[in-house]
Amino acid sequence: MRKTVAILGSGFSSLAAACYLAQQGNDVTIYEKNETIGGRARQFKEDGFTFDMGPSWYWMPDVFDRFFADFNKKTASYYELIKLNPAYRVYFGADDFIAIYDNLEEIKATFESIEKGSGKKLQKFIDSAKSNYDIAIKDLVYRPGISPLELVTPKTILKLNQFLGSVSQDIRKEFKNEKLIQILEFPVLFLGAKPTKTPSFYNFMNYADFGLGTWHPKTGMFDVVLGIQKLALELGVKIKTNAAIDKIVVENKTAVGIISNKEFIPADIILSGADYQHTETLLEKEHRAYSEKYWQSRVFAPSSLLFFLGFNKKIADISHHALFFDTDFNQHAVDIYDKPKWPDEPLFYANFPSKTDQTAAPDGMESGFFLIPLAPGINDSEELREAYFNKIISRFEKITKQEIKSSIIFKKSFCKNDFVNDYNACKGNAYGMANTLLQTAFLRPKLKSKKVRNLYFTGQLTVPGPGVPPALISGKLAAELIQKSLKAKK
């Protein structure tokens, strides 16, 4: 029987879930509070420059392919991909950077040139990472996090020791050069936790990096949003923007509709891809599954300070993705996770999409954004933003030996307060809840409300976790859970 489904938010998980639910024959409508779709993956254009506001790394292309294949479609029918070479550079100082190329053989040669014997060790490490990738991404992450038994398979039993050690421990057993160690530790930062707190099993992120490579949709990550939107519309999904949700209406412990812009909208099923903690504030207290104390006790992935910049010239000798690890990696991690504060000397990331996509900036100009990871819940002010802007621009100029500040003709910042205002993000987090051992799979907030019938959740605070590929998977898992529940009621 065709059901009416109301989906809150239009990020990747919501868009994915909408496609699956429409494919099942339901009447699906997405309600987005902002003017444009995409959630954290929105895009904006200003003065001839184009900026993706959120995700900028396209990893795990197989997950995207699997998503479109579920609808008998091909990714290439919805957007075009470019493989980046180099994938990225990691800067440790002036005239001191390591380029990561688009194939493992060149990466091994780079490692070997820095630390004798490390090329062979890297091959062994990536072989292990691929094995974990095949178990995790092709199997485990497609399980709904209902029971701990989901994690128990013949393959995972053999990997049990990898849930007890950490990624950092494993890397440091094999590699001695601190620069190589930091490069290998970097990918797990996408999971939102320190490498020392991330289980060894998650080294599959290194295979995603070195094995599958770094890609870029032809005109930015928003291409992916538009591609999935196109698929959703083809399937009959309706999308309403400027449609903030004021309340989820519950009768007899069953969700019966939503109130948006003071209008009651009935629905048989409500699925929220909006921030989980915020969504529960749309319920009366007795219907909330998780207390404020619970949310305050969780380990959240970082927030971020971002600067979107337009330059009136081309930036010389810089890659599309550039990581600046010229300060103490470990101290910055302490400032995020252990003793939250604004870091004295932050690591930062710079992205120049116009190096790959010439439409991202006017002719002869450059678009770029800079990102500093920050502790969630941190104090945010214009004065702090400006102080840190000057810090990182000065370091960028010193390391790359060029003056760029006077060439900035467009500038926009985005930080914790904006994550709260635009996305209702708990503590102003940018990436969701960290994938620590005690916040993995069945230990994450549930896809299905424990207190309200017909209310479901999807996205980065639930299963399987932070990141764009996991968001697509989360949408699928939520839709499957809904379908299973509807079948059981027949």
mmCIF file of C-alpha atoms in Angstrom, residues 321-469:
data_model
loop_
_atom_site.group_PDB
_atom_site.id
_atom_site.type_symbol
_atom_site.label_atom_id
_atom_site.label_comp_id
_atom_site.label_asym_id
_atom_site.label_seq_id
_atom_site.Cartn_x
_atom_site.Cartn_y
_atom_site.Cartn_z
ATOM 1 C CA HIS A 321 43.865 19.625 -2.293
ATOM 2 C CA ALA A 322 46.626 20.793 0.055
ATOM 3 C CA LEU A 323 47.165 19.824 3.693
ATOM 4 C CA PHE A 324 49.347 22.006 5.898
ATOM 5 C CA PHE A 325 50.961 19.875 8.583
ATOM 6 C CA ASP A 326 53.735 22.329 9.397
ATOM 7 C CA THR A 327 52.727 22.512 13.076
ATOM 8 C CA ASP A 328 52.249 19.898 15.801
ATOM 9 C CA PHE A 329 49.645 17.366 14.610
ATOM 10 C CA ASN A 330 49.238 15.825 18.069
ATOM 11 C CA GLN A 331 48.826 19.137 19.871
ATOM 12 C CA HIS A 332 46.070 20.222 17.507
ATOM 13 C CA ALA A 333 44.304 16.885 18.181
ATOM 14 C CA VAL A 334 44.558 17.550 21.939
ATOM 15 C CA ASP A 335 43.026 20.998 21.373
ATOM 16 C CA ILE A 336 40.074 19.372 19.591
ATOM 17 C CA TYR A 337 39.397 16.250 21.650
ATOM 18 C CA ASP A 338 41.156 16.281 25.016
ATOM 19 C CA LYS A 339 41.244 19.905 26.181
ATOM 20 C CA PRO A 340 38.939 21.752 23.811
ATOM 21 C CA LYS A 341 40.153 25.214 22.908
ATOM 22 C CA TRP A 342 41.153 27.297 19.925
ATOM 23 C CA PRO A 343 44.501 25.822 18.809
ATOM 24 C CA ASP A 344 47.535 28.062 19.132
ATOM 25 C CA GLU A 345 49.065 26.719 15.923
ATOM 26 C CA PRO A 346 46.380 24.945 13.890
ATOM 27 C CA LEU A 347 46.857 22.536 11.056
ATOM 28 C CA PHE A 348 44.733 23.556 8.096
ATOM 29 C CA TYR A 349 43.498 22.414 4.711
ATOM 30 C CA ALA A 350 43.295 24.425 1.499
ATOM 31 C CA ASN A 351 41.235 23.547 -1.551
ATOM 32 C CA PHE A 352 41.449 25.215 -4.955
ATOM 33 C CA PRO A 353 38.648 23.744 -7.103
ATOM 34 C CA SER A 354 39.432 26.090 -9.995
ATOM 35 C CA LYS A 355 42.686 24.137 -10.489
ATOM 36 C CA THR A 356 40.475 21.345 -11.868
ATOM 37 C CA ASP A 357 37.242 23.132 -12.747
ATOM 38 C CA GLN A 358 37.768 26.363 -14.652
ATOM 39 C CA THR A 359 34.105 27.327 -14.203
ATOM 40 C CA ALA A 360 34.706 27.745 -10.451
ATOM 41 C CA ALA A 361 36.333 31.155 -11.009
ATOM 42 C CA PRO A 362 36.391 33.889 -13.674
ATOM 43 C CA ASP A 363 39.167 33.698 -16.283
ATOM 44 C CA GLY A 364 42.605 34.291 -14.803
ATOM 45 C CA MET A 365 41.270 34.049 -11.250
ATOM 46 C CA GLU A 366 41.132 31.367 -8.558
ATOM 47 C CA SER A 367 38.521 30.115 -6.113
ATOM 48 C CA GLY A 368 39.629 28.489 -2.905
ATOM 49 C CA PHE A 369 38.622 27.656 0.585
ATOM 50 C CA PHE A 370 40.618 27.147 3.758
ATOM 51 C CA LEU A 371 39.515 24.952 6.662
ATOM 52 C CA ILE A 372 40.690 24.692 10.266
ATOM 53 C CA PRO A 373 39.297 21.747 12.307
ATOM 54 C CA LEU A 374 38.035 22.955 15.703
ATOM 55 C CA ALA A 375 36.586 21.451 18.845
ATOM 56 C CA PRO A 376 32.772 21.252 18.669
ATOM 57 C CA GLY A 377 30.929 23.620 21.009
ATOM 58 C CA ILE A 378 33.790 26.098 20.997
ATOM 59 C CA ASN A 379 33.302 29.855 21.375
ATOM 60 C CA ASP A 380 32.884 31.573 18.011
ATOM 61 C CA SER A 381 33.276 35.263 17.222
ATOM 62 C CA GLU A 382 34.180 37.478 14.276
ATOM 63 C CA GLU A 383 37.323 38.591 16.099
ATOM 64 C CA LEU A 384 38.543 35.010 16.526
ATOM 65 C CA ARG A 385 37.737 34.186 12.911
ATOM 66 C CA GLU A 386 39.753 37.135 11.666
ATOM 67 C CA ALA A 387 42.707 36.375 13.933
ATOM 68 C CA TYR A 388 42.876 32.792 12.654
ATOM 69 C CA PHE A 389 42.425 33.904 9.062
ATOM 70 C CA ASN A 390 45.543 36.040 9.395
ATOM 71 C CA LYS A 391 47.438 33.155 11.030
ATOM 72 C CA ILE A 392 46.832 30.660 8.260
ATOM 73 C CA ILE A 393 47.170 33.087 5.350
ATOM 74 C CA SER A 394 50.548 34.220 6.690
ATOM 75 C CA ARG A 395 51.688 30.606 6.966
ATOM 76 C CA PHE A 396 50.357 29.769 3.511
ATOM 77 C CA GLU A 397 52.296 32.691 2.039
ATOM 78 C CA LYS A 398 55.479 31.737 3.867
ATOM 79 C CA ILE A 399 55.308 28.055 2.924
ATOM 80 C CA THR A 400 54.336 28.549 -0.725
ATOM 81 C CA LYS A 401 56.575 31.639 -1.100
ATOM 82 C CA GLN A 402 53.950 33.923 -2.594
ATOM 83 C CA GLU A 403 51.822 36.824 -1.482
ATOM 84 C CA ILE A 404 48.084 36.208 -1.867
ATOM 85 C CA LYS A 405 46.289 38.299 0.745
ATOM 86 C CA SER A 406 46.178 41.471 -1.363
ATOM 87 C CA SER A 407 44.672 39.446 -4.237
ATOM 88 C CA ILE A 408 41.564 38.442 -2.288
ATOM 89 C CA ILE A 409 38.522 40.094 -3.846
ATOM 90 C CA PHE A 410 35.865 37.909 -2.186
ATOM 91 C CA LYS A 411 35.794 36.496 1.338
ATOM 92 C CA LYS A 412 33.166 34.712 3.400
ATOM 93 C CA SER A 413 33.661 32.836 6.670
ATOM 94 C CA PHE A 414 31.632 29.975 8.136
ATOM 95 C CA CYS A 415 32.101 28.538 11.638
ATOM 96 C CA LYS A 416 30.401 26.926 14.615
ATOM 97 C CA ASN A 417 27.607 29.481 14.948
ATOM 98 C CA ASP A 418 26.754 29.039 11.262
ATOM 99 C CA PHE A 419 26.641 25.243 11.600
ATOM 100 C CA VAL A 420 24.138 25.736 14.425
ATOM 101 C CA ASN A 421 22.058 28.355 12.596
ATOM 102 C CA ASP A 422 22.048 26.747 9.142
ATOM 103 C CA TYR A 423 21.963 23.038 10.056
ATOM 104 C CA ASN A 424 20.828 22.933 13.712
ATOM 105 C CA ALA A 425 24.085 21.032 14.274
ATOM 106 C CA CYS A 426 24.601 19.731 17.804
ATOM 107 C CA LYS A 427 27.509 21.685 19.319
ATOM 108 C CA GLY A 428 28.070 23.168 15.865
ATOM 109 C CA ASN A 429 29.681 19.926 14.675
ATOM 110 C CA ALA A 430 30.678 19.748 11.018
ATOM 111 C CA TYR A 431 31.057 15.971 10.561
ATOM 112 C CA GLY A 432 28.668 14.292 12.983
ATOM 113 C CA MET A 433 29.566 11.853 15.740
ATOM 114 C CA ALA A 434 33.028 10.310 15.832
ATOM 115 C CA ASN A 435 33.475 6.626 14.960
ATOM 116 C CA THR A 436 35.203 5.555 18.153
ATOM 117 C CA LEU A 437 34.967 1.951 19.374
ATOM 118 C CA LEU A 438 32.090 2.833 21.733
ATOM 119 C CA GLN A 439 30.261 4.791 19.043
ATOM 120 C CA THR A 440 30.318 2.220 16.254
ATOM 121 C CA ALA A 441 27.444 0.322 14.602
ATOM 122 C CA PHE A 442 24.813 -0.754 17.173
ATOM 123 C CA LEU A 443 26.278 1.687 19.729
ATOM 124 C CA ARG A 444 25.224 4.718 17.665
ATOM 125 C CA PRO A 445 21.796 6.410 17.915
ATOM 126 C CA LYS A 446 19.192 4.175 16.283
ATOM 127 C CA LEU A 447 17.718 4.516 12.804
ATOM 128 C CA LYS A 448 14.282 3.793 14.255
ATOM 129 C CA SER A 449 12.860 5.764 17.173
ATOM 130 C CA LYS A 450 12.684 3.713 20.342
ATOM 131 C CA LYS A 451 9.676 5.686 21.621
ATOM 132 C CA VAL A 452 7.616 6.811 18.626
ATOM 133 C CA ARG A 453 6.155 4.526 15.975
ATOM 134 C CA ASN A 454 6.642 5.518 12.313
ATOM 135 C CA LEU A 455 9.526 7.877 13.156
ATOM 136 C CA TYR A 456 12.944 7.145 11.674
ATOM 137 C CA PHE A 457 16.349 8.808 11.402
ATOM 138 C CA THR A 458 19.198 8.856 8.920
ATOM 139 C CA GLY A 459 22.487 10.710 8.532
ATOM 140 C CA GLN A 460 25.817 11.291 10.198
ATOM 141 C CA LEU A 461 24.705 10.993 13.847
ATOM 142 C CA THR A 462 23.314 7.522 13.271
ATOM 143 C CA VAL A 463 24.442 4.401 11.366
ATOM 144 C CA PRO A 464 26.988 3.979 9.831
ATOM 145 C CA GLY A 465 28.649 7.350 10.570
ATOM 146 C CA PRO A 466 30.202 10.513 9.151
ATOM 147 C CA GLY A 467 31.160 11.102 5.529
ATOM 148 C CA VAL A 468 29.378 11.248 2.173
ATOM 149 C CA PRO A 469 29.544 7.523 1.261
#
